[in-house]
Amino acid sequence: MKKFCFAVMVLLLLTGAAFAADTIKVGVYLPLTGQNAFGGQLELEGVQLANQEYPEVLGQKVELVVVDNKSDKVESANAVQRLIDNDKVVAIIGTYGSSLAMAGGEVAEAAGIPCMGTSCTNPLVTEGKKYYFRACFIDPFQGAAAATYAIKDLGFKKAAVLIDVGNDYSVGLAGFFEKSFTRLGGTIVSKLNYMSGDNDFTAQLTEIISKQPDFVFFPAYFAEGAIVLKQARELGATFNFIGGDAMDNPEIVTLGGDAVEGFMHTTFAYDPSMPDMPEIAKHFTDAWTKFKPDKEPNVNAALGYDSYLLIIDAIKRAGKAEPQAIRDALEATKDVPCVTGITSMNETHDAEKEVGIVKIQGGKKIFAGLIAPQ
């Protein structure tokens, strides 16, 4: 009887090992709770949709291992460590939030595990990194696009800037915008700060109103952004607001109401309202509608979807699910069709793709077009 039990145990162990060999584990670390949870959840759903559509590569099942980084830098680093040490992932997707990506990136870099950032646009995310890549454009490009649009398309000359000094994304994007805006002949009439989690912006907005800018550039996350817009209108502000990609939220009109009318922001080259979609964007839109019929297709989900596609494409080209081989294939990524635009990796591991602009008009999000930064 003991021999029989031992034989069964060995068989089960061998079967488990065989199953493990047929499974490729890809980690996903995103903010599913905390300040950035809304964006993180949307990106996760995009990754899950892509995994549902493309569940295998090289004849092996792709298993997603999802960890919540809780919108916290320390938790972000811990999440990546757990994915590497406990789950033995061969690649990682994430994360929403540049500060979180920088924290997790240090861990992945030390372990030699390739990462595909979703919407972490600060240049420091990939700077000096061999293993960190991203599916999104970077903030110098986005900041220049916002400045170009304000001056060339809207004819604005005077800007105020409102910055979350506790957030690397906000500080970085504001700096790149200011540099481009002044280079193009614009003037910064006011530059004011706040901290993540603040909910009273009366002092800053009152000061900005006194300076009479043509518009306010504020690279905020949606939680603070919606509050700023509402309080500005309550104080009688009539100038325009321009934000960054972190304000691209499918619920912006529902949550912001009349206060968001006329608001503009830079974004990636996808929105369900955009005309003349490429085939992959049409496919994503249709697939999303079936996957989440109660949610409008959105750019965060599209970036999650694209990040998964780029990892799968790299594994396929590498011919094996081994971290170093995946890293090398990611570095050679060239002209891969993605929902947010044809994607290639440049020498700093940043995706090269176009910048879009969205405007809230008549209570609806309207894709206003693509911008060529100057």
mmCIF file of C-alpha atoms in Angstrom:
data_model
loop_
_atom_site.group_PDB
_atom_site.id
_atom_site.type_symbol
_atom_site.label_atom_id
_atom_site.label_comp_id
_atom_site.label_asym_id
_atom_site.label_seq_id
_atom_site.Cartn_x
_atom_site.Cartn_y
_atom_site.Cartn_z
ATOM 1 C CA MET A 1 0.000 0.000 0.000
ATOM 2 C CA LYS A 2 2.864 2.366 0.872
ATOM 3 C CA LYS A 3 4.501 1.646 -2.497
ATOM 4 C CA PHE A 4 1.211 2.382 -4.273
ATOM 5 C CA CYS A 5 0.752 5.706 -2.429
ATOM 6 C CA PHE A 6 4.338 6.676 -3.179
ATOM 7 C CA ALA A 7 3.854 5.885 -6.863
ATOM 8 C CA VAL A 8 0.674 7.965 -6.983
ATOM 9 C CA MET A 9 2.452 10.872 -5.271
ATOM 10 C CA VAL A 10 5.328 10.740 -7.769
ATOM 11 C CA LEU A 11 2.849 10.633 -10.645
ATOM 12 C CA LEU A 12 1.011 13.683 -9.287
ATOM 13 C CA LEU A 13 4.272 15.588 -8.866
ATOM 14 C CA LEU A 14 5.344 14.758 -12.406
ATOM 15 C CA THR A 15 1.947 15.738 -13.766
ATOM 16 C CA GLY A 16 2.128 19.053 -11.896
ATOM 17 C CA ALA A 17 5.604 19.688 -13.259
ATOM 18 C CA ALA A 18 4.404 18.968 -16.776
ATOM 19 C CA PHE A 19 1.472 21.346 -16.333
ATOM 20 C CA ALA A 20 3.792 24.039 -15.025
ATOM 21 C CA ALA A 21 6.083 23.565 -18.021
ATOM 22 C CA ASP A 22 3.097 24.130 -20.320
ATOM 23 C CA THR A 23 2.137 27.371 -18.571
ATOM 24 C CA ILE A 24 3.789 30.754 -19.059
ATOM 25 C CA LYS A 25 3.273 33.026 -16.075
ATOM 26 C CA VAL A 26 3.043 36.736 -16.776
ATOM 27 C CA GLY A 27 2.758 39.070 -13.796
ATOM 28 C CA VAL A 28 0.488 42.100 -13.661
ATOM 29 C CA TYR A 29 0.973 44.759 -10.984
ATOM 30 C CA LEU A 30 -1.484 47.636 -10.994
ATOM 31 C CA PRO A 31 -3.178 49.976 -8.484
ATOM 32 C CA LEU A 32 -6.468 48.206 -7.798
ATOM 33 C CA THR A 33 -7.056 50.102 -4.561
ATOM 34 C CA GLY A 34 -6.042 53.568 -3.388
ATOM 35 C CA GLN A 35 -5.752 56.860 -5.272
ATOM 36 C CA ASN A 36 -5.126 55.383 -8.718
ATOM 37 C CA ALA A 37 -7.498 52.420 -8.518
ATOM 38 C CA PHE A 38 -9.856 53.584 -11.253
ATOM 39 C CA GLY A 39 -7.119 53.703 -13.908
ATOM 40 C CA GLY A 40 -5.489 50.518 -12.655
ATOM 41 C CA GLN A 41 -8.741 48.586 -12.826
ATOM 42 C CA LEU A 42 -9.395 49.713 -16.404
ATOM 43 C CA GLU A 43 -5.894 48.668 -17.469
ATOM 44 C CA LEU A 44 -6.321 45.289 -15.788
ATOM 45 C CA GLU A 45 -9.545 44.711 -17.700
ATOM 46 C CA GLY A 46 -7.706 45.502 -20.937
ATOM 47 C CA VAL A 47 -4.996 42.972 -20.073
ATOM 48 C CA GLN A 48 -7.645 40.380 -19.196
ATOM 49 C CA LEU A 49 -9.488 40.933 -22.478
ATOM 50 C CA ALA A 50 -6.262 40.436 -24.447
ATOM 51 C CA ASN A 51 -5.480 37.285 -22.456
ATOM 52 C CA GLN A 52 -8.987 35.983 -23.156
ATOM 53 C CA GLU A 53 -8.512 36.549 -26.883
ATOM 54 C CA TYR A 54 -4.915 35.322 -27.040
ATOM 55 C CA PRO A 55 -4.604 32.758 -24.227
ATOM 56 C CA GLU A 56 -1.634 30.875 -25.700
ATOM 57 C CA VAL A 57 1.754 31.510 -27.240
ATOM 58 C CA LEU A 58 4.251 28.921 -28.515
ATOM 59 C CA GLY A 59 1.608 26.287 -27.760
ATOM 60 C CA GLN A 60 1.624 27.155 -24.050
ATOM 61 C CA LYS A 61 -1.124 28.657 -21.902
ATOM 62 C CA VAL A 62 -0.461 32.191 -20.644
ATOM 63 C CA GLU A 63 -1.463 32.560 -16.995
ATOM 64 C CA LEU A 64 -1.883 36.061 -15.562
ATOM 65 C CA VAL A 65 -0.762 36.553 -11.964
ATOM 66 C CA VAL A 66 -2.332 39.798 -10.717
ATOM 67 C CA VAL A 67 -1.062 41.770 -7.698
ATOM 68 C CA ASP A 68 -2.469 45.019 -6.310
ATOM 69 C CA ASN A 69 0.234 47.639 -5.732
ATOM 70 C CA LYS A 70 -2.296 49.704 -3.726
ATOM 71 C CA SER A 71 -1.245 53.021 -5.335
ATOM 72 C CA ASP A 72 1.792 52.984 -3.032
ATOM 73 C CA LYS A 73 5.496 53.054 -3.926
ATOM 74 C CA VAL A 74 6.597 50.580 -1.244
ATOM 75 C CA GLU A 75 3.730 48.222 -2.064
ATOM 76 C CA SER A 76 4.631 48.524 -5.729
ATOM 77 C CA ALA A 77 8.175 47.318 -5.091
ATOM 78 C CA ASN A 78 6.849 44.538 -2.848
ATOM 79 C CA ALA A 79 4.336 43.473 -5.498
ATOM 80 C CA VAL A 80 7.055 43.038 -8.111
ATOM 81 C CA GLN A 81 9.229 41.140 -5.624
ATOM 82 C CA ARG A 82 6.370 38.719 -4.894
ATOM 83 C CA LEU A 83 5.710 38.141 -8.575
ATOM 84 C CA ILE A 84 9.366 37.292 -9.129
ATOM 85 C CA ASP A 85 10.132 35.299 -5.972
ATOM 86 C CA ASN A 86 6.842 33.532 -5.299
ATOM 87 C CA ASP A 87 5.162 33.260 -8.680
ATOM 88 C CA LYS A 88 8.240 32.863 -10.891
ATOM 89 C CA VAL A 89 6.869 35.070 -13.670
ATOM 90 C CA VAL A 90 8.908 35.470 -16.859
ATOM 91 C CA ALA A 91 7.639 38.975 -17.640
ATOM 92 C CA ILE A 92 5.569 41.672 -15.943
ATOM 93 C CA ILE A 93 2.920 44.150 -17.151
ATOM 94 C CA GLY A 94 2.467 47.455 -15.303
ATOM 95 C CA THR A 95 1.974 49.898 -14.009
ATOM 96 C CA TYR A 96 -0.393 52.838 -14.084
ATOM 97 C CA GLY A 97 1.440 55.670 -12.303
ATOM 98 C CA SER A 98 5.034 56.683 -12.990
ATOM 99 C CA SER A 99 6.025 56.789 -9.317
ATOM 100 C CA LEU A 100 4.777 53.231 -8.880
ATOM 101 C CA ALA A 101 6.588 52.085 -12.011
ATOM 102 C CA MET A 102 9.864 53.583 -10.825
ATOM 103 C CA ALA A 103 9.590 51.759 -7.511
ATOM 104 C CA GLY A 104 8.709 48.421 -9.088
ATOM 105 C CA GLY A 105 11.219 48.891 -11.878
ATOM 106 C CA GLU A 106 14.191 48.879 -9.544
ATOM 107 C CA VAL A 107 13.201 45.422 -8.288
ATOM 108 C CA ALA A 108 12.596 44.016 -11.758
ATOM 109 C CA GLU A 109 15.866 45.457 -13.012
ATOM 110 C CA ALA A 110 17.847 43.806 -10.222
ATOM 111 C CA ALA A 111 16.200 40.456 -10.942
ATOM 112 C CA GLY A 112 16.530 40.675 -14.735
ATOM 113 C CA ILE A 113 12.786 40.365 -15.404
ATOM 114 C CA PRO A 114 11.383 42.334 -18.374
ATOM 115 C CA CYS A 115 8.496 44.732 -17.708
ATOM 116 C CA MET A 116 6.055 46.432 -20.053
ATOM 117 C CA GLY A 117 4.759 49.691 -18.585
ATOM 118 C CA THR A 118 1.167 50.544 -19.381
ATOM 119 C CA SER A 119 0.683 54.303 -18.914
ATOM 120 C CA CYS A 120 3.725 55.381 -16.881
ATOM 121 C CA THR A 121 4.890 58.357 -18.966
ATOM 122 C CA ASN A 122 7.675 59.921 -16.860
ATOM 123 C CA PRO A 123 11.067 59.522 -18.641
ATOM 124 C CA LEU A 124 12.702 58.274 -15.437
ATOM 125 C CA VAL A 125 10.699 55.036 -15.620
ATOM 126 C CA THR A 126 12.976 53.622 -18.322
ATOM 127 C CA GLU A 127 16.029 55.836 -17.908
ATOM 128 C CA GLY A 128 19.121 53.653 -17.559
ATOM 129 C CA LYS A 129 16.988 50.484 -17.463
ATOM 130 C CA LYS A 130 17.757 47.354 -19.473
ATOM 131 C CA TYR A 131 14.579 45.483 -18.580
ATOM 132 C CA TYR A 132 11.855 48.148 -18.392
ATOM 133 C CA PHE A 133 9.870 49.079 -21.503
ATOM 134 C CA ARG A 134 6.573 50.881 -21.994
ATOM 135 C CA ALA A 135 3.593 50.858 -24.361
ATOM 136 C CA CYS A 136 3.017 54.611 -23.947
ATOM 137 C CA PHE A 137 4.713 57.767 -25.161
ATOM 138 C CA ILE A 138 6.766 59.817 -22.684
ATOM 139 C CA ASP A 139 6.050 63.149 -21.011
ATOM 140 C CA PRO A 140 8.519 65.374 -22.932
ATOM 141 C CA PHE A 141 6.589 64.426 -26.077
ATOM 142 C CA GLN A 142 3.202 64.811 -24.367
ATOM 143 C CA GLY A 143 4.137 68.127 -22.737
ATOM 144 C CA ALA A 144 5.336 69.504 -26.064
ATOM 145 C CA ALA A 145 2.081 68.338 -27.692
ATOM 146 C CA ALA A 146 -0.041 70.173 -25.110
ATOM 147 C CA ALA A 147 2.015 73.354 -25.533
ATOM 148 C CA THR A 148 1.854 73.140 -29.325
ATOM 149 C CA TYR A 149 -1.910 72.649 -29.294
ATOM 150 C CA ALA A 150 -2.449 75.560 -26.887
ATOM 151 C CA ILE A 151 -0.392 78.026 -28.921
ATOM 152 C CA LYS A 152 -0.777 76.866 -32.529
ATOM 153 C CA ASP A 153 -4.355 75.574 -32.514
ATOM 154 C CA LEU A 154 -6.028 77.610 -29.768
ATOM 155 C CA GLY A 155 -3.990 80.811 -29.955
ATOM 156 C CA PHE A 156 -3.343 80.918 -26.206
ATOM 157 C CA LYS A 157 -0.405 82.957 -24.921
ATOM 158 C CA LYS A 158 -0.743 83.045 -21.118
ATOM 159 C CA ALA A 159 -0.804 79.898 -18.979
ATOM 160 C CA ALA A 160 -1.074 79.058 -15.307
ATOM 161 C CA VAL A 161 0.231 75.698 -14.080
ATOM 162 C CA LEU A 162 -1.183 73.703 -11.158
ATOM 163 C CA ILE A 163 1.113 70.889 -9.974
ATOM 164 C CA ASP A 164 0.816 67.945 -7.586
ATOM 165 C CA VAL A 165 4.295 68.205 -6.046
ATOM 166 C CA GLY A 166 3.928 64.790 -4.426
ATOM 167 C CA ASN A 167 3.599 63.016 -7.757
ATOM 168 C CA ASP A 168 6.445 62.378 -10.214
ATOM 169 C CA TYR A 169 4.062 62.282 -13.178
ATOM 170 C CA SER A 170 2.584 65.697 -12.403
ATOM 171 C CA VAL A 171 5.922 67.383 -11.646
ATOM 172 C CA GLY A 172 7.593 65.934 -14.729
ATOM 173 C CA LEU A 173 4.809 66.666 -17.217
ATOM 174 C CA ALA A 174 4.356 70.210 -15.893
ATOM 175 C CA GLY A 175 8.063 70.869 -16.369
ATOM 176 C CA PHE A 176 8.106 69.589 -19.932
ATOM 177 C CA PHE A 177 4.990 71.582 -20.794
ATOM 178 C CA GLU A 178 6.465 74.791 -19.343
ATOM 179 C CA LYS A 179 9.712 74.338 -21.257
ATOM 180 C CA SER A 180 7.925 73.863 -24.584
ATOM 181 C CA PHE A 181 5.303 76.552 -23.959
ATOM 182 C CA THR A 182 7.859 79.274 -23.215
ATOM 183 C CA ARG A 183 10.056 78.141 -26.106
ATOM 184 C CA LEU A 184 7.074 78.622 -28.437
ATOM 185 C CA GLY A 185 6.536 82.177 -27.143
ATOM 186 C CA GLY A 186 4.048 81.615 -24.320
ATOM 187 C CA THR A 187 4.210 83.106 -20.815
ATOM 188 C CA ILE A 188 3.644 81.330 -17.483
ATOM 189 C CA VAL A 189 1.717 83.830 -15.336
ATOM 190 C CA SER A 190 1.288 81.588 -12.274
ATOM 191 C CA LYS A 191 2.697 78.289 -11.025
ATOM 192 C CA LEU A 192 1.093 76.825 -7.913
ATOM 193 C CA ASN A 193 1.347 73.532 -6.043
ATOM 194 C CA TYR A 194 -0.785 71.069 -4.113
ATOM 195 C CA MET A 195 -0.283 67.616 -2.582
ATOM 196 C CA SER A 196 -1.855 64.302 -3.551
ATOM 197 C CA GLY A 197 -5.056 63.778 -1.601
ATOM 198 C CA ASP A 198 -5.889 67.478 -1.196
ATOM 199 C CA ASN A 199 -9.543 68.332 -1.719
ATOM 200 C CA ASP A 200 -9.652 72.103 -1.243
ATOM 201 C CA PHE A 201 -8.045 74.133 -4.034
ATOM 202 C CA THR A 202 -9.734 77.453 -3.253
ATOM 203 C CA ALA A 203 -6.510 79.311 -2.408
ATOM 204 C CA GLN A 204 -4.683 78.181 -5.537
ATOM 205 C CA LEU A 205 -7.636 78.831 -7.843
ATOM 206 C CA THR A 206 -8.276 82.279 -6.375
ATOM 207 C CA GLU A 207 -4.649 83.202 -7.018
ATOM 208 C CA ILE A 208 -4.831 81.842 -10.577
ATOM 209 C CA ILE A 209 -8.053 83.749 -11.310
ATOM 210 C CA SER A 210 -6.340 86.984 -10.264
ATOM 211 C CA LYS A 211 -3.639 86.408 -12.911
ATOM 212 C CA GLN A 212 -6.203 86.099 -15.761
ATOM 213 C CA PRO A 213 -4.535 83.310 -17.755
ATOM 214 C CA ASP A 214 -5.864 82.076 -21.082
ATOM 215 C CA PHE A 215 -5.867 78.586 -19.599
ATOM 216 C CA VAL A 216 -4.581 76.375 -16.798
ATOM 217 C CA PHE A 217 -2.386 73.386 -17.519
ATOM 218 C CA PHE A 218 -2.789 70.834 -14.751
ATOM 219 C CA PRO A 219 -1.363 67.329 -15.145
ATOM 220 C CA ALA A 220 -3.555 65.796 -12.450
ATOM 221 C CA TYR A 221 -4.936 62.359 -11.773
ATOM 222 C CA PHE A 222 -8.665 62.137 -12.145
ATOM 223 C CA ALA A 223 -9.534 62.211 -8.432
ATOM 224 C CA GLU A 224 -8.078 65.685 -7.899
ATOM 225 C CA GLY A 225 -8.773 66.805 -11.448
ATOM 226 C CA ALA A 226 -12.551 66.517 -11.165
ATOM 227 C CA ILE A 227 -12.508 68.460 -7.873
ATOM 228 C CA VAL A 228 -10.353 71.236 -9.352
ATOM 229 C CA LEU A 229 -12.699 71.682 -12.305
ATOM 230 C CA LYS A 230 -15.784 71.853 -10.103
ATOM 231 C CA GLN A 231 -14.249 74.304 -7.624
ATOM 232 C CA ALA A 232 -12.926 76.507 -10.433
ATOM 233 C CA ARG A 233 -16.401 76.880 -11.920
ATOM 234 C CA GLU A 234 -17.897 77.532 -8.486
ATOM 235 C CA LEU A 235 -15.404 80.386 -8.048
ATOM 236 C CA GLY A 236 -16.439 81.859 -11.388
ATOM 237 C CA ALA A 237 -13.381 80.888 -13.461
ATOM 238 C CA THR A 238 -14.052 81.243 -17.185
ATOM 239 C CA PHE A 239 -10.674 80.239 -18.591
ATOM 240 C CA ASN A 240 -9.958 76.853 -20.168
ATOM 241 C CA PHE A 241 -8.249 73.863 -18.585
ATOM 242 C CA ILE A 242 -5.901 71.456 -20.364
ATOM 243 C CA GLY A 243 -4.793 68.218 -18.707
ATOM 244 C CA GLY A 244 -2.684 65.178 -19.490
ATOM 245 C CA ASP A 245 -3.437 61.554 -20.259
ATOM 246 C CA ALA A 246 -4.162 60.728 -16.593
ATOM 247 C CA MET A 247 -7.416 62.677 -16.974
ATOM 248 C CA ASP A 248 -8.635 60.370 -19.758
ATOM 249 C CA ASN A 249 -11.494 58.752 -17.885
ATOM 250 C CA PRO A 250 -14.657 57.329 -19.485
ATOM 251 C CA GLU A 251 -16.719 58.649 -16.560
ATOM 252 C CA ILE A 252 -15.453 62.222 -16.768
ATOM 253 C CA VAL A 253 -18.742 63.707 -17.973
ATOM 254 C CA THR A 254 -20.818 61.697 -15.493
ATOM 255 C CA LEU A 255 -18.651 62.659 -12.528
ATOM 256 C CA GLY A 256 -17.763 66.205 -13.541
ATOM 257 C CA GLY A 257 -21.113 67.374 -14.916
ATOM 258 C CA ASP A 258 -21.255 70.874 -16.394
ATOM 259 C CA ALA A 259 -17.891 71.740 -14.823
ATOM 260 C CA VAL A 260 -15.989 69.667 -17.392
ATOM 261 C CA GLU A 261 -17.570 71.290 -20.452
ATOM 262 C CA GLY A 262 -14.771 72.568 -22.686
ATOM 263 C CA PHE A 263 -12.059 70.672 -20.800
ATOM 264 C CA MET A 264 -9.276 69.312 -23.030
ATOM 265 C CA HIS A 265 -6.509 66.821 -22.452
ATOM 266 C CA THR A 266 -3.765 65.014 -24.290
ATOM 267 C CA THR A 267 -4.161 61.285 -24.672
ATOM 268 C CA PHE A 268 -3.122 58.316 -26.762
ATOM 269 C CA ALA A 269 -4.290 57.737 -30.305
ATOM 270 C CA TYR A 270 -7.470 55.890 -29.313
ATOM 271 C CA ASP A 271 -10.943 56.924 -28.299
ATOM 272 C CA PRO A 272 -14.268 55.310 -29.240
ATOM 273 C CA SER A 273 -15.283 58.659 -30.772
ATOM 274 C CA MET A 274 -12.307 58.861 -33.147
ATOM 275 C CA PRO A 275 -13.041 58.658 -36.885
ATOM 276 C CA ASP A 276 -11.229 56.360 -39.320
ATOM 277 C CA MET A 277 -10.051 53.823 -36.740
ATOM 278 C CA PRO A 278 -7.393 51.311 -37.825
ATOM 279 C CA GLU A 279 -8.629 47.709 -37.961
ATOM 280 C CA ILE A 280 -7.070 46.682 -34.642
ATOM 281 C CA ALA A 281 -8.790 49.609 -32.882
ATOM 282 C CA LYS A 282 -12.123 48.598 -34.435
ATOM 283 C CA HIS A 283 -11.543 45.022 -33.278
ATOM 284 C CA PHE A 284 -10.717 46.156 -29.745
ATOM 285 C CA THR A 285 -13.796 48.386 -29.596
ATOM 286 C CA ASP A 286 -16.091 45.556 -30.695
ATOM 287 C CA ALA A 287 -14.417 43.018 -28.396
ATOM 288 C CA TRP A 288 -14.594 45.385 -25.418
ATOM 289 C CA THR A 289 -18.291 46.045 -25.989
ATOM 290 C CA LYS A 290 -18.948 42.314 -25.682
ATOM 291 C CA PHE A 291 -16.510 41.883 -22.779
ATOM 292 C CA LYS A 292 -17.793 44.822 -20.721
ATOM 293 C CA PRO A 293 -21.181 45.873 -22.152
ATOM 294 C CA ASP A 294 -21.784 48.188 -19.185
ATOM 295 C CA LYS A 295 -18.558 50.196 -19.772
ATOM 296 C CA GLU A 296 -17.522 52.440 -22.619
ATOM 297 C CA PRO A 297 -14.285 51.452 -24.405
ATOM 298 C CA ASN A 298 -11.431 53.553 -23.030
ATOM 299 C CA VAL A 299 -7.779 54.336 -23.585
ATOM 300 C CA ASN A 300 -6.550 52.836 -20.297
ATOM 301 C CA ALA A 301 -8.002 49.466 -21.199
ATOM 302 C CA ALA A 302 -6.503 49.872 -24.675
ATOM 303 C CA LEU A 303 -3.034 50.398 -23.153
ATOM 304 C CA GLY A 304 -3.449 47.303 -20.978
ATOM 305 C CA TYR A 305 -4.506 45.368 -24.071
ATOM 306 C CA ASP A 306 -1.524 46.677 -26.059
ATOM 307 C CA SER A 307 0.925 45.862 -23.262
ATOM 308 C CA TYR A 308 -0.186 42.231 -23.292
ATOM 309 C CA LEU A 309 0.059 42.082 -27.093
ATOM 310 C CA LEU A 310 3.614 43.454 -26.999
ATOM 311 C CA ILE A 311 4.692 40.849 -24.421
ATOM 312 C CA ILE A 312 3.109 38.010 -26.432
ATOM 313 C CA ASP A 313 4.675 39.314 -29.654
ATOM 314 C CA ALA A 314 8.097 39.353 -27.981
ATOM 315 C CA ILE A 315 7.724 35.799 -26.646
ATOM 316 C CA LYS A 316 6.682 34.608 -30.092
ATOM 317 C CA ARG A 317 9.662 36.271 -31.777
ATOM 318 C CA ALA A 318 12.024 35.058 -29.047
ATOM 319 C CA GLY A 319 10.848 31.489 -29.598
ATOM 320 C CA LYS A 320 10.948 30.791 -25.867
ATOM 321 C CA ALA A 321 9.496 32.131 -22.630
ATOM 322 C CA GLU A 322 12.798 33.021 -20.984
ATOM 323 C CA PRO A 323 13.275 36.482 -19.410
ATOM 324 C CA GLN A 324 16.499 37.444 -21.190
ATOM 325 C CA ALA A 325 15.185 36.291 -24.570
ATOM 326 C CA ILE A 326 11.933 38.218 -24.023
ATOM 327 C CA ARG A 327 13.905 41.332 -23.058
ATOM 328 C CA ASP A 328 16.001 41.109 -26.207
ATOM 329 C CA ALA A 329 12.904 40.642 -28.374
ATOM 330 C CA LEU A 330 11.157 43.614 -26.724
ATOM 331 C CA GLU A 331 14.175 45.774 -27.483
ATOM 332 C CA ALA A 332 13.833 44.827 -31.163
ATOM 333 C CA THR A 333 10.098 45.624 -31.334
ATOM 334 C CA LYS A 334 9.319 47.332 -34.626
ATOM 335 C CA ASP A 335 6.016 48.432 -36.193
ATOM 336 C CA VAL A 336 3.696 46.235 -34.122
ATOM 337 C CA PRO A 337 0.009 47.082 -34.763
ATOM 338 C CA CYS A 338 -1.553 48.216 -31.471
ATOM 339 C CA VAL A 339 -4.855 49.810 -30.510
ATOM 340 C CA THR A 340 -3.087 53.037 -29.500
ATOM 341 C CA GLY A 341 -1.016 53.188 -32.680
ATOM 342 C CA ILE A 342 1.727 51.363 -34.570
ATOM 343 C CA THR A 343 4.386 50.741 -31.922
ATOM 344 C CA SER A 344 8.163 50.552 -32.092
ATOM 345 C CA MET A 345 10.656 50.690 -29.230
ATOM 346 C CA ASN A 346 13.330 53.353 -29.412
ATOM 347 C CA GLU A 347 16.794 53.189 -27.858
ATOM 348 C CA THR A 348 15.451 54.257 -24.432
ATOM 349 C CA HIS A 349 12.741 51.545 -24.475
ATOM 350 C CA ASP A 350 9.945 54.088 -24.973
ATOM 351 C CA ALA A 351 7.115 53.543 -27.437
ATOM 352 C CA GLU A 352 7.064 55.914 -30.371
ATOM 353 C CA LYS A 353 3.474 56.843 -31.224
ATOM 354 C CA GLU A 354 1.224 59.819 -31.873
ATOM 355 C CA VAL A 355 -0.422 62.124 -29.314
ATOM 356 C CA GLY A 356 -4.178 62.684 -29.459
ATOM 357 C CA ILE A 357 -6.354 65.440 -28.038
ATOM 358 C CA VAL A 358 -9.806 64.968 -26.500
ATOM 359 C CA LYS A 359 -12.337 67.707 -25.773
ATOM 360 C CA ILE A 360 -15.545 67.631 -23.739
ATOM 361 C CA GLN A 361 -18.150 69.197 -25.970
ATOM 362 C CA GLY A 362 -21.922 69.140 -25.568
ATOM 363 C CA GLY A 363 -21.571 66.784 -22.617
ATOM 364 C CA LYS A 364 -19.616 64.209 -24.651
ATOM 365 C CA LYS A 365 -15.996 63.201 -25.121
ATOM 366 C CA ILE A 366 -14.890 64.120 -28.637
ATOM 367 C CA PHE A 367 -11.616 62.985 -30.184
ATOM 368 C CA ALA A 368 -10.357 66.261 -31.615
ATOM 369 C CA GLY A 369 -7.425 64.862 -33.587
ATOM 370 C CA LEU A 370 -3.702 64.149 -33.491
ATOM 371 C CA ILE A 371 -0.966 66.610 -32.561
ATOM 372 C CA ALA A 372 2.511 66.932 -34.027
ATOM 373 C CA PRO A 373 4.578 68.429 -31.167
ATOM 374 C CA GLN A 374 6.957 71.281 -32.004
#
